[in-house]
């Protein structure tokens, strides 16, 4: 199975993708502090507990269109320019990735499901970039894919 991750551009083939908790940058520090504050103020138990959006996990999908849409839509246009200026971030990209365990070895078991999205999304320790793709999807098409993924019924 192939896996994908959507995010900021600038990653190279062979580079490791780490969860926000393991990244060392001003951006990562700000994200961690913001999430910690948001959790403390949240009335949503799954978010407040860290079950949803666990900063110790890297999120991937087996749905290429979802990773592509994520790269187009997240963060939204309203915040994109400010984040780029404040943190010196580039544009956006989506990556084909190899899933790795905590020791950096290829994952030999199925990845854990992402509790935030019903299907085709997973959480892992780290991943290695094996291909880089530049988004070509329109923001409108990206929103359609994002909505589709967010509303897929959860299989139990």
Tab-separated table of C-alpha atoms in Angstrom:
chain	number	residue	atom	x	y	z
A	1	UNK	CA	0.000	0.000	0.000
A	2	UNK	CA	1.163	3.553	-0.703
A	3	UNK	CA	1.006	6.335	1.897
A	4	UNK	CA	0.966	10.120	1.617
A	5	UNK	CA	1.474	13.164	3.840
A	6	UNK	CA	0.415	16.744	3.054
A	7	UNK	CA	2.296	19.707	4.494
A	8	UNK	CA	4.806	22.491	3.941
A	9	UNK	CA	7.155	22.283	0.968
A	10	UNK	CA	10.907	21.976	1.232
A	11	UNK	CA	11.312	18.317	2.128
A	12	UNK	CA	13.629	16.171	0.063
A	13	UNK	CA	13.579	12.505	-0.912
A	14	UNK	CA	15.130	10.503	1.925
A	15	UNK	CA	14.295	13.098	4.588
A	16	UNK	CA	12.490	11.971	7.732
A	17	UNK	CA	9.134	13.498	8.641
A	18	UNK	CA	8.683	13.832	12.394
A	19	UNK	CA	5.660	14.551	14.582
A	20	UNK	CA	5.404	18.156	15.767
A	21	UNK	CA	6.457	17.037	19.283
A	22	UNK	CA	9.844	15.899	17.930
A	23	UNK	CA	10.569	18.830	15.628
A	24	UNK	CA	13.080	21.481	16.642
A	25	UNK	CA	12.035	24.823	15.209
A	26	UNK	CA	10.382	28.025	16.319
A	27	UNK	CA	7.304	26.989	14.335
A	28	UNK	CA	7.121	23.633	16.164
A	29	UNK	CA	7.571	25.323	19.558
A	30	UNK	CA	4.711	27.719	18.780
A	31	UNK	CA	2.496	24.884	17.534
A	32	UNK	CA	3.131	22.845	20.684
A	33	UNK	CA	2.371	25.815	22.952
A	34	UNK	CA	-0.771	26.685	21.000
A	35	UNK	CA	-2.063	23.125	21.077
A	36	UNK	CA	-1.331	22.816	24.800
A	37	UNK	CA	-3.285	26.013	25.480
A	38	UNK	CA	-6.151	24.947	23.207
A	39	UNK	CA	-6.358	21.556	24.948
A	40	UNK	CA	-6.500	23.238	28.373
A	41	UNK	CA	-9.441	25.361	27.227
A	42	UNK	CA	-11.246	22.707	25.175
A	43	UNK	CA	-14.578	21.227	26.170
A	44	UNK	CA	-14.145	18.420	23.615
A	45	UNK	CA	-12.893	15.412	25.628
A	46	UNK	CA	-11.088	13.705	22.725
A	47	UNK	CA	-9.160	16.881	21.890
A	48	UNK	CA	-8.502	17.902	25.515
A	49	UNK	CA	-7.072	14.441	26.279
A	50	UNK	CA	-4.825	14.368	23.222
A	51	UNK	CA	-6.669	11.435	21.648
A	52	UNK	CA	-7.390	13.618	18.606
A	53	UNK	CA	-4.422	15.424	17.081
A	54	UNK	CA	-1.756	13.703	19.147
A	55	UNK	CA	1.357	15.837	18.593
A	56	UNK	CA	3.500	12.748	19.222
A	57	UNK	CA	2.214	11.152	16.017
A	58	UNK	CA	2.705	11.890	12.340
A	59	UNK	CA	-0.450	11.679	10.258
A	60	UNK	CA	-0.539	9.940	6.878
A	61	UNK	CA	-3.185	8.683	4.498
A	62	UNK	CA	-3.496	5.954	1.896
A	63	UNK	CA	-5.692	8.348	-0.127
A	64	UNK	CA	-3.480	10.433	-2.411
A	65	UNK	CA	-6.296	12.903	-3.119
A	66	UNK	CA	-6.734	13.563	0.607
A	67	UNK	CA	-3.023	14.370	1.055
A	68	UNK	CA	-3.181	16.542	-2.064
A	69	UNK	CA	-6.282	18.354	-0.726
A	70	UNK	CA	-4.644	18.812	2.688
A	71	UNK	CA	-1.645	20.443	1.034
A	72	UNK	CA	-3.979	22.816	-0.836
A	73	UNK	CA	-6.365	23.641	2.034
A	74	UNK	CA	-4.347	23.550	5.266
A	75	UNK	CA	-3.810	26.063	6.627
A	76	UNK	CA	-6.642	28.045	5.086
A	77	UNK	CA	-5.844	31.018	2.856
A	78	UNK	CA	-6.737	33.438	5.644
A	79	UNK	CA	-3.801	32.212	7.752
A	80	UNK	CA	-1.370	31.001	5.086
A	81	UNK	CA	0.431	34.263	4.324
A	82	UNK	CA	0.771	35.197	7.994
A	83	UNK	CA	2.279	31.814	8.851
A	84	UNK	CA	4.661	32.021	5.904
A	85	UNK	CA	5.834	35.500	6.920
A	86	UNK	CA	6.059	34.790	10.650
A	87	UNK	CA	7.852	31.448	10.422
A	88	UNK	CA	9.582	31.691	7.045
A	89	UNK	CA	7.638	28.705	5.765
A	90	UNK	CA	7.522	27.872	2.080
A	91	UNK	CA	4.624	26.817	-0.042
A	92	UNK	CA	2.825	23.528	0.337
A	93	UNK	CA	3.485	20.043	-0.995
A	94	UNK	CA	2.390	16.489	-0.553
A	95	UNK	CA	4.736	13.586	-0.184
A	96	UNK	CA	4.685	9.890	-0.849
A	97	UNK	CA	6.176	8.333	2.269
A	98	UNK	CA	7.542	5.105	3.673
A	99	UNK	CA	6.199	4.381	7.157
A	100	UNK	CA	8.799	3.790	9.860
A	101	UNK	CA	8.715	2.623	13.460
A	102	UNK	CA	10.179	4.563	16.403
A	103	UNK	CA	13.647	3.151	15.612
A	104	UNK	CA	13.516	4.311	11.990
A	105	UNK	CA	13.004	0.806	10.603
A	106	UNK	CA	10.308	0.056	7.996
A	107	UNK	CA	6.965	-0.526	9.678
A	108	UNK	CA	6.126	-4.244	9.650
A	109	UNK	CA	2.638	-4.019	11.147
A	110	UNK	CA	-0.385	-2.059	9.923
A	111	UNK	CA	-0.320	1.582	11.047
A	112	UNK	CA	-2.675	2.734	13.805
A	113	UNK	CA	-5.867	4.382	12.550
A	114	UNK	CA	-6.185	8.146	12.927
A	115	UNK	CA	-9.068	8.692	15.381
A	116	UNK	CA	-9.811	12.041	13.723
A	117	UNK	CA	-10.692	10.686	10.257
A	118	UNK	CA	-12.799	7.608	9.658
A	119	UNK	CA	-10.994	5.833	6.842
A	120	UNK	CA	-7.695	5.797	4.987
A	121	UNK	CA	-5.914	7.931	7.607
A	122	UNK	CA	-3.304	6.697	10.044
A	123	UNK	CA	-0.902	7.813	12.766
A	124	UNK	CA	2.718	6.674	12.860
A	125	UNK	CA	5.964	7.444	14.669
A	126	UNK	CA	7.897	8.791	11.669
A	127	UNK	CA	8.001	8.482	7.890
A	128	UNK	CA	10.589	8.876	5.143
A	129	UNK	CA	9.922	10.932	2.014
A	130	UNK	CA	10.143	8.800	-1.129
A	131	UNK	CA	8.593	11.294	-3.598
A	132	UNK	CA	7.701	15.001	-3.590
A	133	UNK	CA	4.633	16.403	-5.352
A	134	UNK	CA	3.538	20.001	-5.912
A	135	UNK	CA	-0.192	20.636	-5.473
A	136	UNK	CA	-2.161	21.130	-8.694
A	137	UNK	CA	-5.664	20.832	-7.237
A	138	UNK	CA	-7.847	23.937	-7.053
A	139	UNK	CA	-8.888	25.160	-3.581
A	140	UNK	CA	-12.537	24.388	-4.460
A	141	UNK	CA	-11.697	20.784	-5.396
A	142	UNK	CA	-9.547	20.519	-2.259
A	143	UNK	CA	-12.478	21.585	-0.089
A	144	UNK	CA	-14.662	18.907	-1.698
A	145	UNK	CA	-12.084	16.203	-0.870
A	146	UNK	CA	-11.631	17.516	2.685
A	147	UNK	CA	-15.388	17.501	3.296
A	148	UNK	CA	-15.717	14.020	1.807
A	149	UNK	CA	-13.028	12.635	4.123
A	150	UNK	CA	-14.447	14.376	7.195
A	151	UNK	CA	-17.948	12.990	6.652
A	152	UNK	CA	-17.215	9.367	5.736
A	153	UNK	CA	-19.108	7.140	8.197
A	154	UNK	CA	-16.842	5.472	10.733
A	155	UNK	CA	-16.744	1.687	10.411
A	156	UNK	CA	-16.851	-0.061	13.788
